[in-house]
Amino acid sequence: MPLHVPPAPAPALRSVLTALGSPTAVSEARTPSLRAAQGPTTPELPLPVHVLDELTPAGMSTTRLAGWRFLIRCGERAVAAAETRLTPDGWAFSHFFEGPYIASTERALRQAETLTQPYQPRLLSFPGLYMLTLWLHGDSTADAATGHPDPADVLIPLAPAPPGIASHVPHRVADLLPVLTLRATPAPLPPLPPLPPLLGSPA
């Protein structure tokens, strides 16, 4: 089933195109693959990056939109990604980067295309768990900048995933959330041992 990739804000896309066309921005990027790219580079597959700041037994905090991420393609593969952020003046280019999440995002998107239900792809970050997932939202026509993970939505953990969480295994939100909540909730501290009696006082 084809994914319904949401359109990115036009200013965000323009800011990335401007950065790609700037020799200074590309040369200063800490992305060897981007600097060494032979041929034209194009931003593709814009994904809104949502952040879930708090996960407790009482439930999830509201997700917030942190930016839009574009995969930068050269030839047949993505060599880097570009991040944009919202400023008081509107959407602006933030930085280029590369690393394992680039290939992992592509792989997760290919997985999502094999599912029978149409989804709107997003990225959902769990900073407290150092975890990034491909969030497949069931309402494919929803505003990509807003919303909350529904129990029937699907999360695909990207690699590298936290220990004990298998990457690239799709999970319904209702099934994965209890596991993540348990990991995010700090274990209660053991009771302190009784204090010894003061010197000179009766035991």
CSV table of C-alpha atoms in Angstrom, one decimal:
chain,number,residue,atom,x,y,z
A,1,MET,CA,0.0,0.0,0.0
A,2,PRO,CA,1.6,3.3,-1.0
A,3,LEU,CA,2.3,5.7,1.9
A,4,HIS,CA,0.7,9.1,2.0
A,5,VAL,CA,3.8,11.2,2.5
A,6,PRO,CA,2.7,14.6,3.8
A,7,PRO,CA,3.8,17.7,2.0
A,8,ALA,CA,6.5,19.7,3.9
A,9,PRO,CA,6.0,23.4,4.5
A,10,ALA,CA,7.3,25.2,1.3
A,11,PRO,CA,9.7,27.5,3.3
A,12,ALA,CA,11.3,24.4,4.9
A,13,LEU,CA,11.9,22.8,1.5
A,14,ARG,CA,13.2,26.1,0.1
A,15,SER,CA,15.7,26.4,3.0
A,16,VAL,CA,17.1,23.0,2.3
A,17,LEU,CA,17.4,23.6,-1.4
A,18,THR,CA,19.2,26.9,-0.6
A,19,ALA,CA,21.6,25.1,1.8
A,20,LEU,CA,22.3,22.4,-0.8
A,21,GLY,CA,23.1,25.1,-3.4
A,22,SER,CA,25.5,26.8,-1.0
A,23,PRO,CA,29.1,25.5,-1.3
A,24,THR,CA,29.8,26.9,2.2
A,25,ALA,CA,26.9,25.1,3.9
A,26,VAL,CA,27.8,21.8,2.2
A,27,SER,CA,31.6,22.1,2.9
A,28,GLU,CA,30.9,23.0,6.6
A,29,ALA,CA,28.5,20.0,7.0
A,30,ARG,CA,29.9,17.2,9.1
A,31,THR,CA,28.8,14.7,6.5
A,32,PRO,CA,31.6,13.2,4.4
A,33,SER,CA,29.2,11.4,2.2
A,34,LEU,CA,27.4,14.6,1.2
A,35,ARG,CA,30.7,16.5,0.6
A,36,ALA,CA,31.9,13.6,-1.6
A,37,ALA,CA,28.6,13.2,-3.5
A,38,GLN,CA,29.1,13.0,-7.3
A,39,GLY,CA,26.2,14.5,-9.2
A,40,PRO,CA,23.1,16.4,-8.2
A,41,THR,CA,21.6,16.0,-4.7
A,42,THR,CA,17.9,16.3,-4.1
A,43,PRO,CA,15.8,16.4,-0.9
A,44,GLU,CA,13.2,13.7,-0.8
A,45,LEU,CA,10.7,12.0,1.6
A,46,PRO,CA,10.0,14.9,4.0
A,47,LEU,CA,8.9,13.6,7.4
A,48,PRO,CA,7.7,15.6,10.3
A,49,VAL,CA,9.7,14.9,13.4
A,50,HIS,CA,7.5,14.7,16.5
A,51,VAL,CA,8.9,14.4,20.1
A,52,LEU,CA,7.4,12.7,23.0
A,53,ASP,CA,9.0,14.3,26.1
A,54,GLU,CA,7.4,12.3,28.8
A,55,LEU,CA,6.1,8.7,29.1
A,56,THR,CA,4.6,7.7,32.5
A,57,PRO,CA,2.2,5.0,33.7
A,58,ALA,CA,-0.5,7.7,33.6
A,59,GLY,CA,0.0,8.0,29.8
A,60,MET,CA,1.9,9.9,27.2
A,61,SER,CA,2.6,13.6,27.2
A,62,THR,CA,1.4,15.5,24.1
A,63,THR,CA,3.7,15.1,21.2
A,64,ARG,CA,5.3,18.3,19.8
A,65,LEU,CA,6.5,19.0,16.3
A,66,ALA,CA,10.3,19.6,16.5
A,67,GLY,CA,11.1,19.9,12.8
A,68,TRP,CA,11.0,18.4,9.3
A,69,ARG,CA,13.6,16.0,8.1
A,70,PHE,CA,14.5,15.4,4.4
A,71,LEU,CA,16.5,12.5,3.1
A,72,ILE,CA,19.2,13.8,0.7
A,73,ARG,CA,19.5,11.6,-2.3
A,74,CYS,CA,22.3,11.3,-4.7
A,75,GLY,CA,21.9,8.8,-7.5
A,76,GLU,CA,20.1,5.7,-6.1
A,77,ARG,CA,20.7,6.2,-2.4
A,78,ALA,CA,20.3,8.6,0.4
A,79,VAL,CA,23.7,10.0,1.5
A,80,ALA,CA,22.6,12.3,4.3
A,81,ALA,CA,19.6,14.0,5.8
A,82,ALA,CA,18.7,17.7,6.3
A,83,GLU,CA,16.9,19.0,9.4
A,84,THR,CA,14.8,22.1,9.5
A,85,ARG,CA,13.3,23.9,12.5
A,86,LEU,CA,10.7,26.4,13.2
A,87,THR,CA,12.0,29.9,14.2
A,88,PRO,CA,10.1,33.1,15.0
A,89,ASP,CA,10.6,34.0,11.4
A,90,GLY,CA,9.3,30.7,10.1
A,91,TRP,CA,10.9,27.5,8.9
A,92,ALA,CA,14.7,27.5,8.5
A,93,PHE,CA,17.5,25.1,7.7
A,94,SER,CA,19.2,23.7,10.7
A,95,HIS,CA,21.9,21.2,9.7
A,96,PHE,CA,22.9,18.2,7.6
A,97,PHE,CA,23.8,14.9,9.2
A,98,GLU,CA,24.4,11.3,8.3
A,99,GLY,CA,24.6,8.0,10.3
A,100,PRO,CA,22.8,4.8,10.8
A,101,TYR,CA,19.3,6.4,11.0
A,102,ILE,CA,19.5,7.3,7.3
A,103,ALA,CA,19.6,3.8,6.0
A,104,SER,CA,17.3,2.6,8.8
A,105,THR,CA,14.7,5.2,7.8
A,106,GLU,CA,14.7,4.0,4.2
A,107,ARG,CA,14.4,0.4,5.3
A,108,ALA,CA,11.5,1.2,7.6
A,109,LEU,CA,9.7,3.1,4.8
A,110,ARG,CA,10.1,0.1,2.5
A,111,GLN,CA,8.6,-2.1,5.3
A,112,ALA,CA,5.7,0.3,5.7
A,113,GLU,CA,4.9,0.1,1.9
A,114,THR,CA,4.3,-3.7,2.3
A,115,LEU,CA,1.5,-3.1,4.8
A,116,THR,CA,-2.1,-3.4,3.6
A,117,GLN,CA,-3.5,-0.3,5.3
A,118,PRO,CA,-2.6,3.2,4.1
A,119,TYR,CA,-0.6,5.3,6.6
A,120,GLN,CA,0.9,8.7,6.9
A,121,PRO,CA,4.6,8.3,7.8
A,122,ARG,CA,6.1,10.5,10.5
A,123,LEU,CA,9.1,10.2,12.8
A,124,LEU,CA,8.5,10.0,16.6
A,125,SER,CA,11.4,10.5,19.0
A,126,PHE,CA,11.6,9.3,22.6
A,127,PRO,CA,14.5,11.4,24.0
A,128,GLY,CA,14.3,9.7,27.4
A,129,LEU,CA,14.9,6.3,25.8
A,130,TYR,CA,17.3,7.5,23.1
A,131,MET,CA,14.9,6.0,20.6
A,132,LEU,CA,13.6,7.0,17.2
A,133,THR,CA,10.7,5.3,15.5
A,134,LEU,CA,8.9,5.5,12.2
A,135,TRP,CA,5.4,6.4,13.2
A,136,LEU,CA,2.7,5.2,10.8
A,137,HIS,CA,-0.4,7.3,11.5
A,138,GLY,CA,-3.7,5.7,10.6
A,139,ASP,CA,-5.3,8.9,9.5
A,140,SER,CA,-3.4,9.4,6.2
A,141,THR,CA,-5.1,12.8,5.5
A,142,ALA,CA,-4.4,14.3,9.0
A,143,ASP,CA,-2.4,17.5,9.5
A,144,ALA,CA,1.1,16.2,9.8
A,145,ALA,CA,2.1,18.9,12.2
A,146,THR,CA,-0.4,17.8,14.9
A,147,GLY,CA,-1.9,14.7,16.4
A,148,HIS,CA,-1.2,12.0,18.9
A,149,PRO,CA,-0.3,8.3,18.5
A,150,ASP,CA,-3.5,6.3,18.4
A,151,PRO,CA,-3.6,2.8,19.9
A,152,ALA,CA,-3.9,1.3,16.4
A,153,ASP,CA,-1.1,3.3,14.9
A,154,VAL,CA,2.1,1.4,14.1
A,155,LEU,CA,5.7,2.2,15.4
A,156,ILE,CA,8.8,0.7,13.8
A,157,PRO,CA,11.9,1.2,15.9
A,158,LEU,CA,14.8,2.4,13.9
A,159,ALA,CA,18.3,1.1,14.3
A,160,PRO,CA,20.1,1.4,16.6
A,161,ALA,CA,17.3,0.7,19.0
A,162,PRO,CA,17.6,0.6,22.8
A,163,PRO,CA,18.8,-2.8,24.3
A,164,GLY,CA,15.9,-5.2,24.4
A,165,ILE,CA,13.9,-3.4,21.7
A,166,ALA,CA,14.2,-5.1,18.3
A,167,SER,CA,14.7,-2.6,15.5
A,168,HIS,CA,12.5,-2.9,12.3
A,169,VAL,CA,9.8,-4.9,14.0
A,170,PRO,CA,6.5,-3.2,13.6
A,171,HIS,CA,4.4,-2.8,16.7
A,172,ARG,CA,0.9,-1.4,17.4
A,173,VAL,CA,1.2,1.6,19.7
A,174,ALA,CA,-1.1,-0.2,22.2
A,175,ASP,CA,1.3,-3.1,22.3
A,176,LEU,CA,4.7,-1.2,22.4
A,177,LEU,CA,3.7,1.6,24.8
A,178,PRO,CA,3.5,-0.6,27.9
A,179,VAL,CA,7.0,-1.8,27.3
A,180,LEU,CA,8.4,1.6,26.7
A,181,THR,CA,6.5,3.0,29.8
A,182,LEU,CA,8.1,0.4,31.9
A,183,ARG,CA,11.5,1.3,30.6
A,184,ALA,CA,10.9,5.0,31.1
A,185,THR,CA,9.6,4.7,34.7
A,186,PRO,CA,12.5,4.8,37.2
A,187,ALA,CA,12.6,1.9,39.6
A,188,PRO,CA,11.8,2.8,43.2
A,189,LEU,CA,14.8,3.3,45.4
A,190,PRO,CA,15.4,0.6,48.0
A,191,PRO,CA,14.6,1.6,51.6
A,192,LEU,CA,17.6,3.1,53.5
A,193,PRO,CA,19.1,1.0,56.3
A,194,PRO,CA,18.5,2.2,59.8
A,195,LEU,CA,21.0,4.6,61.2
A,196,PRO,CA,23.5,3.3,63.8
A,197,PRO,CA,23.0,4.6,67.3
A,198,LEU,CA,25.0,7.7,68.2
A,199,LEU,CA,28.2,7.2,70.3
A,200,GLY,CA,27.4,7.3,74.0
A,201,SER,CA,23.7,6.8,73.5
A,202,PRO,CA,21.9,3.6,74.7
A,203,ALA,CA,21.6,1.0,72.0
